CSV table of C-alpha atoms and ligand atoms in Angstrom, one decimal:
chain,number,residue,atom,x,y,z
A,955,UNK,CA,-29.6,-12.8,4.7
A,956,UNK,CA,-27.8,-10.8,7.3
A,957,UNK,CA,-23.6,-10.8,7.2
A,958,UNK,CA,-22.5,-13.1,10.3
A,959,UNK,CA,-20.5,-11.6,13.1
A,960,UNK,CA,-16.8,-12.5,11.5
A,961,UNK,CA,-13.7,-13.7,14.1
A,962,UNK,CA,-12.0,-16.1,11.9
A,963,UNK,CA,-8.5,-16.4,12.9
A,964,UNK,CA,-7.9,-15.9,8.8
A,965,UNK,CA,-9.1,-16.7,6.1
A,966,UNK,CA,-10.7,-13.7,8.0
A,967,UNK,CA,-13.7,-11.1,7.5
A,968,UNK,CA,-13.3,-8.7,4.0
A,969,UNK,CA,-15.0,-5.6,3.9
A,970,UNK,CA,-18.2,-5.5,2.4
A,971,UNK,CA,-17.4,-3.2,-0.5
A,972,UNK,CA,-14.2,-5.1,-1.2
A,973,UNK,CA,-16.7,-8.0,-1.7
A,974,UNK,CA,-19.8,-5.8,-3.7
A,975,UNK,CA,-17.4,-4.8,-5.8
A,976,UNK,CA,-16.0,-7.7,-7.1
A,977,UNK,CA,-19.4,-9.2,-7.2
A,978,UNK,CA,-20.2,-6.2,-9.6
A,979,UNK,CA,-17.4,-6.8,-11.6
A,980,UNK,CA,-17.7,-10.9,-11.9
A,981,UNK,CA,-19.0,-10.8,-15.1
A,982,UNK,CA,-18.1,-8.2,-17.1
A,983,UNK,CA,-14.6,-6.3,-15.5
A,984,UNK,CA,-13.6,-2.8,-17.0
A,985,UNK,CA,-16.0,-3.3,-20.2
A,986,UNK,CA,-13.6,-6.5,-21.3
A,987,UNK,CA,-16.8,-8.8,-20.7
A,988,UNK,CA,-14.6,-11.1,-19.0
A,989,UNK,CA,-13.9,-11.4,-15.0
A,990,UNK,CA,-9.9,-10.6,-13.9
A,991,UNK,CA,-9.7,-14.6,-13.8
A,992,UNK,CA,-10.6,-14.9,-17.5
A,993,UNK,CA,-8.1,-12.3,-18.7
A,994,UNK,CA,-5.0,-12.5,-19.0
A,995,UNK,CA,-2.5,-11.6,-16.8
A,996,UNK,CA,-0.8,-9.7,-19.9
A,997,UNK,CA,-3.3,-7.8,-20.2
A,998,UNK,CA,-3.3,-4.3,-19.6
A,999,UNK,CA,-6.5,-4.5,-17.7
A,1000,UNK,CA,-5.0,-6.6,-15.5
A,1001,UNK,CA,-1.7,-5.0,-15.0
A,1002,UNK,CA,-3.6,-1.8,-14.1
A,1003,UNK,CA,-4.6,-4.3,-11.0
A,1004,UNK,CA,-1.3,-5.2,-10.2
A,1005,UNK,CA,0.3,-2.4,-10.1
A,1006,UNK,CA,-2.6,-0.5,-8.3
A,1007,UNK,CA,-2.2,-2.9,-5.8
A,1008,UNK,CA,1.9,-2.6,-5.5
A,1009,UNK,CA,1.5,1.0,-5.3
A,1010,UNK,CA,-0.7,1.0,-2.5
A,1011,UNK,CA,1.1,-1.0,-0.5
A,1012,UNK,CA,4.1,1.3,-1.1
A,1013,UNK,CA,2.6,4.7,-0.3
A,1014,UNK,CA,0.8,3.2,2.7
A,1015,UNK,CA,4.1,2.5,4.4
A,1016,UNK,CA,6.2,5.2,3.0
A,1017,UNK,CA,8.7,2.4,0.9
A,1018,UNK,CA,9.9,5.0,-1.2
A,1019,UNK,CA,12.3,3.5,-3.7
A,1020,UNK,CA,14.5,1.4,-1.8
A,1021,UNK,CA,12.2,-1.3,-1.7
A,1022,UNK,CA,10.7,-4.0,-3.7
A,1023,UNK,CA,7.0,-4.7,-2.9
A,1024,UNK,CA,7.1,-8.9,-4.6
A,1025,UNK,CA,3.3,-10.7,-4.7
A,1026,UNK,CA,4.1,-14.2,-4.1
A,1027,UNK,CA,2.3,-17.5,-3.7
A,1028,UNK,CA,3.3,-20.4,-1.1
A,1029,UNK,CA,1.7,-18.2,1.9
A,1030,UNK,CA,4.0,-17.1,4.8
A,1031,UNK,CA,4.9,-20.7,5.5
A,1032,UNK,CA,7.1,-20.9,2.0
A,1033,UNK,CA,8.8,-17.6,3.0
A,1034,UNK,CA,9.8,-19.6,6.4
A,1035,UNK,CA,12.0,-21.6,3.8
A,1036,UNK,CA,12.4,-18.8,1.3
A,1037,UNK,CA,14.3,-16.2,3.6
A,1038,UNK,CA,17.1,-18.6,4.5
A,1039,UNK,CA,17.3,-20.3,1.4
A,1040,UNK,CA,18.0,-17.0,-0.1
A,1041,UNK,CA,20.2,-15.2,2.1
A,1042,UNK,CA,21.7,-18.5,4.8
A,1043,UNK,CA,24.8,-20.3,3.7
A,1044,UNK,CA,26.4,-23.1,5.7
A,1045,UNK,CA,29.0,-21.4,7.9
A,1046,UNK,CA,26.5,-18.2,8.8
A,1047,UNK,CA,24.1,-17.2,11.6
A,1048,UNK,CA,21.2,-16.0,11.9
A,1049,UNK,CA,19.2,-15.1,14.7
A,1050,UNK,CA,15.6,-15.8,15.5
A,1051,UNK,CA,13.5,-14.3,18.5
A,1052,UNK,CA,11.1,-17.8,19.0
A,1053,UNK,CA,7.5,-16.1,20.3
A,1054,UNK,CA,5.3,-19.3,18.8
A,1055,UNK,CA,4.1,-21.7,16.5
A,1056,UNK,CA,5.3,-19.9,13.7
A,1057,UNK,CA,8.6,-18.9,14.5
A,1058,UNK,CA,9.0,-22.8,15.5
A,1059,UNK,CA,8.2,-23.5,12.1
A,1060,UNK,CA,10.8,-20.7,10.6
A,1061,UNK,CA,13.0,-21.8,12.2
A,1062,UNK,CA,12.9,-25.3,11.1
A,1063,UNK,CA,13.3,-24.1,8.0
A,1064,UNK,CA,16.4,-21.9,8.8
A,1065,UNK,CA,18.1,-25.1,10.4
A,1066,UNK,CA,18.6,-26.3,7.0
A,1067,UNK,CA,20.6,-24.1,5.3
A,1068,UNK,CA,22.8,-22.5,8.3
A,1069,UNK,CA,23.1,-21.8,11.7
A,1070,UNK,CA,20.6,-20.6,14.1
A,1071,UNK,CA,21.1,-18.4,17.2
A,1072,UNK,CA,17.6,-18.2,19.3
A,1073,UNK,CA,17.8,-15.0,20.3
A,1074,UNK,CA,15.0,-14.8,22.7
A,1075,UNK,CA,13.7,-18.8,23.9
A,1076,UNK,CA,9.7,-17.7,24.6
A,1077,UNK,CA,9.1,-21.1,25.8
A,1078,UNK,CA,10.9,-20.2,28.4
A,1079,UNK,CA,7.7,-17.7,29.2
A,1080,UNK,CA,5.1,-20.4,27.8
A,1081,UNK,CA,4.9,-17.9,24.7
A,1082,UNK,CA,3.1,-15.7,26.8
A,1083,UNK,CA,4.7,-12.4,26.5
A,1084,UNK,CA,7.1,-11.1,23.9
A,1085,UNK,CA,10.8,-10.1,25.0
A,1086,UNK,CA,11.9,-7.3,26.6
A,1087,UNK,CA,14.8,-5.4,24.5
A,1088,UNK,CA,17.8,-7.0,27.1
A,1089,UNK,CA,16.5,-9.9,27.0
A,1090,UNK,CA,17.1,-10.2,23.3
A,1091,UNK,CA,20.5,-12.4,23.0
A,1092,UNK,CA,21.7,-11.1,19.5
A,1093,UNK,CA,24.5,-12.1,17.0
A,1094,UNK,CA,27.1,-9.4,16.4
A,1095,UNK,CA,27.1,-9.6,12.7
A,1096,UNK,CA,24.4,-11.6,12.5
A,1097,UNK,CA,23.0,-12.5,8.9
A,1098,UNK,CA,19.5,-11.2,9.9
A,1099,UNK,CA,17.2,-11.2,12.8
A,1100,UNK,CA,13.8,-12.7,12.2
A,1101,UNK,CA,11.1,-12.2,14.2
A,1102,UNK,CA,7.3,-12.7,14.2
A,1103,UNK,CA,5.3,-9.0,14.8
A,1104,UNK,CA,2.1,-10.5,15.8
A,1105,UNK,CA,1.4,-14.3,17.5
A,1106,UNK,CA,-2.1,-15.6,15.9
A,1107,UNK,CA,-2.4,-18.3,17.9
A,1108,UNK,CA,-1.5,-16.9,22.1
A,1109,UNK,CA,-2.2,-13.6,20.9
A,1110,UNK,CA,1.0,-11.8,21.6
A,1111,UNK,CA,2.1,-8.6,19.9
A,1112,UNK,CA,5.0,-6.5,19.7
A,1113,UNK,CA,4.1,-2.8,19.9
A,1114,UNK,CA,7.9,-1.8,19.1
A,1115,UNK,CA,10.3,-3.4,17.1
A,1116,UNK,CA,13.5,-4.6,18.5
A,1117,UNK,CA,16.5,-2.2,18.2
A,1118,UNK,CA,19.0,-4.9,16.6
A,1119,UNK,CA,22.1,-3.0,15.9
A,1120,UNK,CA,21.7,-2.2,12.5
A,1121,UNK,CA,21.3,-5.6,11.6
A,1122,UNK,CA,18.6,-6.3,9.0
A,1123,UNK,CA,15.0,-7.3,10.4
A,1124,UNK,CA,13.4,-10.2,8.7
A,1125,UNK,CA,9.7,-10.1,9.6
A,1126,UNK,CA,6.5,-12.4,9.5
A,1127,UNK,CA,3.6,-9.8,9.3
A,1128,UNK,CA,1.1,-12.3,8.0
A,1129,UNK,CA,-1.2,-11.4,11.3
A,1130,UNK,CA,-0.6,-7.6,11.4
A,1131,UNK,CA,0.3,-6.5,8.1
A,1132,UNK,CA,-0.8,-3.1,7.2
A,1133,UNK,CA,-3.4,-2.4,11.0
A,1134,UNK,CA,-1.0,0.8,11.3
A,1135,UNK,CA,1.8,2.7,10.1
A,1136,UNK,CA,5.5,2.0,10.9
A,1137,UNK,CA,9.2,3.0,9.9
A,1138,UNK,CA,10.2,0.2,7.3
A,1139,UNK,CA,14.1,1.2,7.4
A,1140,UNK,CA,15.0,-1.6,9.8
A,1141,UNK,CA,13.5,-4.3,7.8
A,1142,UNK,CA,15.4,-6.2,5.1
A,1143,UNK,CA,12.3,-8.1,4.3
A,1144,UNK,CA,8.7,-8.2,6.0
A,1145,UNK,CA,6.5,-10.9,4.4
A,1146,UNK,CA,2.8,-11.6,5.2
A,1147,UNK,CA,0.0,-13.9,3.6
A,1148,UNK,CA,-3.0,-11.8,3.1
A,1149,UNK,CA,-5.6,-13.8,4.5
A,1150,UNK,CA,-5.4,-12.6,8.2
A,1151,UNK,CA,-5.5,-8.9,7.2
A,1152,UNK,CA,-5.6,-7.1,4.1
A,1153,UNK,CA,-7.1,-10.4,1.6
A,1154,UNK,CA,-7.7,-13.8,0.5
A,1155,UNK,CA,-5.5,-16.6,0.8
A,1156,UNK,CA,-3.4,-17.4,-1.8
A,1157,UNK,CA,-1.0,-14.2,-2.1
A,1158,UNK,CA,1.9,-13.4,-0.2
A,1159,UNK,CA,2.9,-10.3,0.1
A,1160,UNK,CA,7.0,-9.8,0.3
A,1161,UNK,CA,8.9,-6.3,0.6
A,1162,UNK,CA,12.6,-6.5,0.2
A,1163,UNK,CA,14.8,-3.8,0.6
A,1164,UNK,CA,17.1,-3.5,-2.0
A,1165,UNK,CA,20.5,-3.8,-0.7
A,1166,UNK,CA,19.4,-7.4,1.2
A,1167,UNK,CA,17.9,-8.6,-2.2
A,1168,UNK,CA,21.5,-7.8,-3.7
A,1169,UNK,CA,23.1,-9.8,-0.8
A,1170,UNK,CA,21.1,-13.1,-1.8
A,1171,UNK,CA,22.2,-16.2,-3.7
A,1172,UNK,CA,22.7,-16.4,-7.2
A,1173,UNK,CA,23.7,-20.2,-7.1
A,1174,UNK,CA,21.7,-23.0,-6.1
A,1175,UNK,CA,18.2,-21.8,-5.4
A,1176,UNK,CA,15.6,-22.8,-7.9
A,1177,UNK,CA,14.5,-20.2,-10.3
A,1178,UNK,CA,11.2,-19.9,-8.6
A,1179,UNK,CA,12.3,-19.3,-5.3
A,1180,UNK,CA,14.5,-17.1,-5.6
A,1181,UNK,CA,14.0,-13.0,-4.5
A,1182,UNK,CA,15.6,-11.7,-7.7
A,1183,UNK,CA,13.7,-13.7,-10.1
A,1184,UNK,CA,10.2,-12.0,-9.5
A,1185,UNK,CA,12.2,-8.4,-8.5
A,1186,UNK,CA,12.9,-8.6,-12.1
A,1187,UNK,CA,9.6,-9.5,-13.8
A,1188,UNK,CA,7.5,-7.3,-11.4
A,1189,UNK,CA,5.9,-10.6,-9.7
A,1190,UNK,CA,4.9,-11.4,-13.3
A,1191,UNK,CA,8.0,-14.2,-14.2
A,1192,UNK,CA,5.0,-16.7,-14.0
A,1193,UNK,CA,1.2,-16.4,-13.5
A,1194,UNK,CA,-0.1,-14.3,-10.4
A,1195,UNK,CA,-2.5,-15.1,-9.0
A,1196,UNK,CA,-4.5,-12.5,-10.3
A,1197,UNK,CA,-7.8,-13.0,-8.8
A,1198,UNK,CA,-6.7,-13.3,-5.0
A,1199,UNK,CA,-4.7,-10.1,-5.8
A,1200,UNK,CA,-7.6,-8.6,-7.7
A,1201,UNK,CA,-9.4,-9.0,-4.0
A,1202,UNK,CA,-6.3,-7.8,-2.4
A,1203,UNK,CA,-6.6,-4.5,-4.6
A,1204,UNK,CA,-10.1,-4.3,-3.6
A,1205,UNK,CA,-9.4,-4.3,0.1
A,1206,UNK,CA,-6.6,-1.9,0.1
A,1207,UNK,CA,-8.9,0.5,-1.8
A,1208,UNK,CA,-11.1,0.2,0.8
A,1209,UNK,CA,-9.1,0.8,3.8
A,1210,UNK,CA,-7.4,3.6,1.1
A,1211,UNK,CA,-11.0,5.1,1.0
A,1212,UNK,CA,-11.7,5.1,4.8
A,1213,UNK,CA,-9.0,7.6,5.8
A,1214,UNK,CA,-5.4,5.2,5.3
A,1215,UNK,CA,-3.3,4.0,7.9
A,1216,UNK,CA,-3.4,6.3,10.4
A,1217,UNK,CA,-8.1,5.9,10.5
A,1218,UNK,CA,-7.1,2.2,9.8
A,1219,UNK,CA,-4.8,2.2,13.5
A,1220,UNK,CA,-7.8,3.9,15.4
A,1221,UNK,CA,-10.3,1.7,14.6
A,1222,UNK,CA,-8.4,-1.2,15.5
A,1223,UNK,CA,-7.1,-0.1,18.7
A,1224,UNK,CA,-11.1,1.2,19.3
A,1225,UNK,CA,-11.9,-2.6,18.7
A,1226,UNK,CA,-9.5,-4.1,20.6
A,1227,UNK,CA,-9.8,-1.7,23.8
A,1228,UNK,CA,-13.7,-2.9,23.3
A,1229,UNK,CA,-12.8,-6.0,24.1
A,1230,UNK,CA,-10.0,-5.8,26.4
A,1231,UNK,CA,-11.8,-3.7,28.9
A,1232,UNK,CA,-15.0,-6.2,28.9
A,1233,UNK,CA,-12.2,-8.4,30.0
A,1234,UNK,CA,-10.4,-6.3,32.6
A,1235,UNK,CA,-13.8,-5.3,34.0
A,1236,UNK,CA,-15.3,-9.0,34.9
A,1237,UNK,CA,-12.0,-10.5,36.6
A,1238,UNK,CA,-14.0,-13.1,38.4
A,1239,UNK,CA,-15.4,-14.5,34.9
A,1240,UNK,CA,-12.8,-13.9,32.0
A,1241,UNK,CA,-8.6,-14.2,32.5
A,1242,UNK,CA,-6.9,-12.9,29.7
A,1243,UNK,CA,-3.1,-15.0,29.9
A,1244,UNK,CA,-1.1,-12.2,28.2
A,1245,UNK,CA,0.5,-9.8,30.4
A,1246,UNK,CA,-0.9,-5.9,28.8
A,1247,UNK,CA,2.2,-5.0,27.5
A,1248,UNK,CA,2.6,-7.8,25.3
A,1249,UNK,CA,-1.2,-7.9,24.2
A,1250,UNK,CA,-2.2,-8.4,20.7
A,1251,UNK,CA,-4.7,-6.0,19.1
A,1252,UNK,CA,-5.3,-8.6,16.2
A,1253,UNK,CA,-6.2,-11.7,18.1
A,1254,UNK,CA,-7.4,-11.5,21.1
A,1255,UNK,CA,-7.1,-14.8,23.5
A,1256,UNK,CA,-8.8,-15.4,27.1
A,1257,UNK,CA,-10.3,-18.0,29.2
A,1258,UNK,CA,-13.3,-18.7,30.8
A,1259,UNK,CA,-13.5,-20.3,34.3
A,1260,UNK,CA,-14.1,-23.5,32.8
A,1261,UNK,CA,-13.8,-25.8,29.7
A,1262,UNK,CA,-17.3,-26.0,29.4
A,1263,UNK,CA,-18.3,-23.1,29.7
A,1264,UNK,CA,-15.8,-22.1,26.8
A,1265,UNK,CA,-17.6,-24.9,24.6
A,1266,UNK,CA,-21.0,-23.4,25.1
A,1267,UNK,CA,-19.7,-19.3,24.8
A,1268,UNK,CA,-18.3,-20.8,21.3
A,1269,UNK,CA,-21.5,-22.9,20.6
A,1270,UNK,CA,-24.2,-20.3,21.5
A,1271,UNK,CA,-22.2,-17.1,20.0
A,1272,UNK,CA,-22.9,-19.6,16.7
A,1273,UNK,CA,-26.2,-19.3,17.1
A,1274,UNK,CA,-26.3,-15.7,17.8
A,1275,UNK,CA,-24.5,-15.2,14.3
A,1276,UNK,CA,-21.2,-14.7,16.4
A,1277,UNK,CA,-18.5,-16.9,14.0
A,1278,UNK,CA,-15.1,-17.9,14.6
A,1279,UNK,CA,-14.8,-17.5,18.7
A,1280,UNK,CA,-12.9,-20.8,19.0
A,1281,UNK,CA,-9.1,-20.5,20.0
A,1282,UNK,CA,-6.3,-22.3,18.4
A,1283,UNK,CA,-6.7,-25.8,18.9
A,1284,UNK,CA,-3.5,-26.0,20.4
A,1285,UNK,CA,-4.5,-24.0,23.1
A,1286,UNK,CA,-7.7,-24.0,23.9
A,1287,UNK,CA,-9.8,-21.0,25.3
A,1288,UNK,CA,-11.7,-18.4,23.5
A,1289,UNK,CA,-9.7,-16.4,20.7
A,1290,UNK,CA,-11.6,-13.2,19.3
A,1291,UNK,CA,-10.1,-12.1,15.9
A,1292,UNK,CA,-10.3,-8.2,14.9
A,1293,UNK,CA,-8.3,-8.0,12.1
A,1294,UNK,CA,-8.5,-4.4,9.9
A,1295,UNK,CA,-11.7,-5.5,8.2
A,1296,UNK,CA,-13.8,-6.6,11.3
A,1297,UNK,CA,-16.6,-3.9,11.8
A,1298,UNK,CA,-16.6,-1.9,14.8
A,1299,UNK,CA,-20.7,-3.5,15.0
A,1300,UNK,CA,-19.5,-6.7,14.7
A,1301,UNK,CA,-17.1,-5.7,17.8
A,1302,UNK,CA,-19.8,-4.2,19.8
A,1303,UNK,CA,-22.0,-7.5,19.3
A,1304,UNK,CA,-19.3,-9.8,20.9
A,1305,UNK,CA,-18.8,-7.1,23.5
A,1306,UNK,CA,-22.8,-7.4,24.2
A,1307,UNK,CA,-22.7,-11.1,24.5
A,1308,UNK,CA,-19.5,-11.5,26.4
A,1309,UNK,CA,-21.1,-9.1,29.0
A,1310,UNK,CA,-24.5,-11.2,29.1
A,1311,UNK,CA,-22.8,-14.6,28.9
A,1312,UNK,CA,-20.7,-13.4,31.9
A,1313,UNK,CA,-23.9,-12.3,33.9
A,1314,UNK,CA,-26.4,-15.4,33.1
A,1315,UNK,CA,-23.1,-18.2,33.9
A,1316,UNK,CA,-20.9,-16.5,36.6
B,1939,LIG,C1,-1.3,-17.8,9.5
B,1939,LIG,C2,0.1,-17.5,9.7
B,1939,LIG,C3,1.2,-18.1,9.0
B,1939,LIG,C4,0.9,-19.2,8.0
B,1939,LIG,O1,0.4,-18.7,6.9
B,1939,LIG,P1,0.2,-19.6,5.6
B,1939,LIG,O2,-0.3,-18.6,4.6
B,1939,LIG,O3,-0.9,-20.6,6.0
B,1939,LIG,O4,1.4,-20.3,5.2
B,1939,LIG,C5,2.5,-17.7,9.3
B,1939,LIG,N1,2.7,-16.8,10.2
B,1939,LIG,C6,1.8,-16.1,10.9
B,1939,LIG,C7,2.2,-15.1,11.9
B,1939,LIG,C8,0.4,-16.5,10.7
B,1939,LIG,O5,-0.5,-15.8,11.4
């Protein structure tokens, strides 16, 4: 049985080895003659795993020791809550830069513990573009900015972060975390579920810096939600969830092997730029809504001339083995996902049948 064609929007493709390996390992991992989720997480075996996996993380982005590197459960949409519930008190603002869905739904969150300041409104652009730097109204003083690096769903990225005055950056990577390398000293605290780029679902990954994890409530958060608590057990106050970070190991290994970051960065703007151009080159057939400079490299969103058309591209790239092309329900269209672990082939077989779809229906 051949591997499909993979553009889930997440959970998303994993690389093959990440997946071989684990396979290998099901029933009898490291000679124990257990798998990781028979053993516990205690275990030396298994802490071997979980730090492997924290020091990864930490040497692909350069975190040095001023950051914490937390594996959390809850996915992106607890941190939504977490991050103000942690650092917002009644009486203090924080700003948010609104570029979708998920920012929406942070900022919910952030409403009830303090005050918001929506730094940039992108409805105002239909979500179809990130901000420009002056049009970013910011806080002096601010408690932190949040922001939202990559937009699943319109398929908007930011390809530099916003200079906000020294104030901390709060950050939802969950739909580019780890596709290339960046300076983390802005950020107080990037967070990002792994199951768009570097996993499975079911782990959050959550880097604090350590002077913001200082600044955060002692008093009335829960034990369980609060930064400190798993800063000071090394994600281990409670049980991990050892398998999904077991895979997450795996995949980080992986991309480790292929050449890091900077291999990791080439490939996916090689993808992306695959598509893109097939775009760009048939005008009369595909319209990709995101301005260039806002583009995302992750997800990439477009329309055909008409609705039915875009039910048939979806229904007969099934049939070609071509998974996953639908876009967001909320907004229709055709969304291609090339997250880090989506083949180059599997990039050149959309590529193929975009360019023949385009030819036998325009
Ligand atoms: C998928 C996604 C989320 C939601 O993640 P959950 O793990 O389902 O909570 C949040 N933010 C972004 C940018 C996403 O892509």
């Amino acid at each position: 049985m051949a591997r499909a064609h993979n553009f889930y929007p997440g959970p998303a493709v994993l690389p093959v080895a990440a997946l071989e390996r684990a396979q290998r390992e099901l029933l009898d991992w490291e000679g124990t003659g257990t798998s990781v989720m028979e053993t516990s997480h205690r275990s030396k075996e298994y802490d071997a795993v979980h730090n492997e996996t924290i020091a990864i993380i930490k040497e692909m982005l350069g975190l040095g020791e001023r950051f914490h590197v937390l594996l959390l459960q809850g996915g992106a949409s607890l941190q939504f809550a977490m991050v103000p519930m942690n650092l917002l008190s009644a009486g203090q603002t924080a700003d948010y830069i609104h570029t979708g869905t998920w920012s929406k739904k942070a900022i919910a969150e952030a409403k009830l513990f303090g005050t918001v300041n929506v730094a940039f409104d992108g409805e105002t652009v239909e979500l179809k573009r990130v901000p420009r730097q002056d049009e970013l109204k910011l806080t002096p003083g601010a408690r932190y900015v949040h922001m939202t690096s990559n937009n699943t769903i319109k398929g908007t990225q930011f390809h530099a972060f916003p200079d906000t005055g020294g104030v901390p950056i709060v950050c939802d990577m969950s739909s580019d975390f780890l596709w290339r390398a960046f300076d983390p000293s802005p950020f107080g605290i990037i967070y990002a579920g792994a199951q768009k780029n570097i996993g499975p679902a079911g782990v959050t990954v959550v880097i604090i810096r350590d002077d913001i994890l200082k600044q955060c409530k002692t008093e009335g958060v829960p034990t369980l939600l609060k930064y400190q608590t798993h800063a000071d057990k090394n994600s281990l106050f409670n049980t991990p969830p050892s398998f999904n970070i077991y895979m997450v190991r795996n995949v980080l290994r992986t991309m480790m092997d292929a050449g890091g970051l900077a291999e990791i960065e080439a490939r996916n703007r090689k993808k992306a730029g695959m598509v893109y151009d097939t775009i760009d080159a048939n005008p009369d057939f595909f319209r990709a809504p995101v301005p260039k400079e806002s583009r995302s490299l992750m997800n990439i969103v477009f329309r055909l001339p008409a609705e039915d058309l875009e039910a048939r591209f979806v229904a007969e790239g099934k049939l070609g083995n071509l998974l996953g092309l639908k876009g967001h329900r909320s907004v229709g269209g055709i969304r291609i996902s090339a997250y880090n672990s989506c083949p180059l082939e599997s990039v050149e077989a959309i590529v193929e049948f975009m360019k023949a779809f385009a030819k036998a229906n325009g």
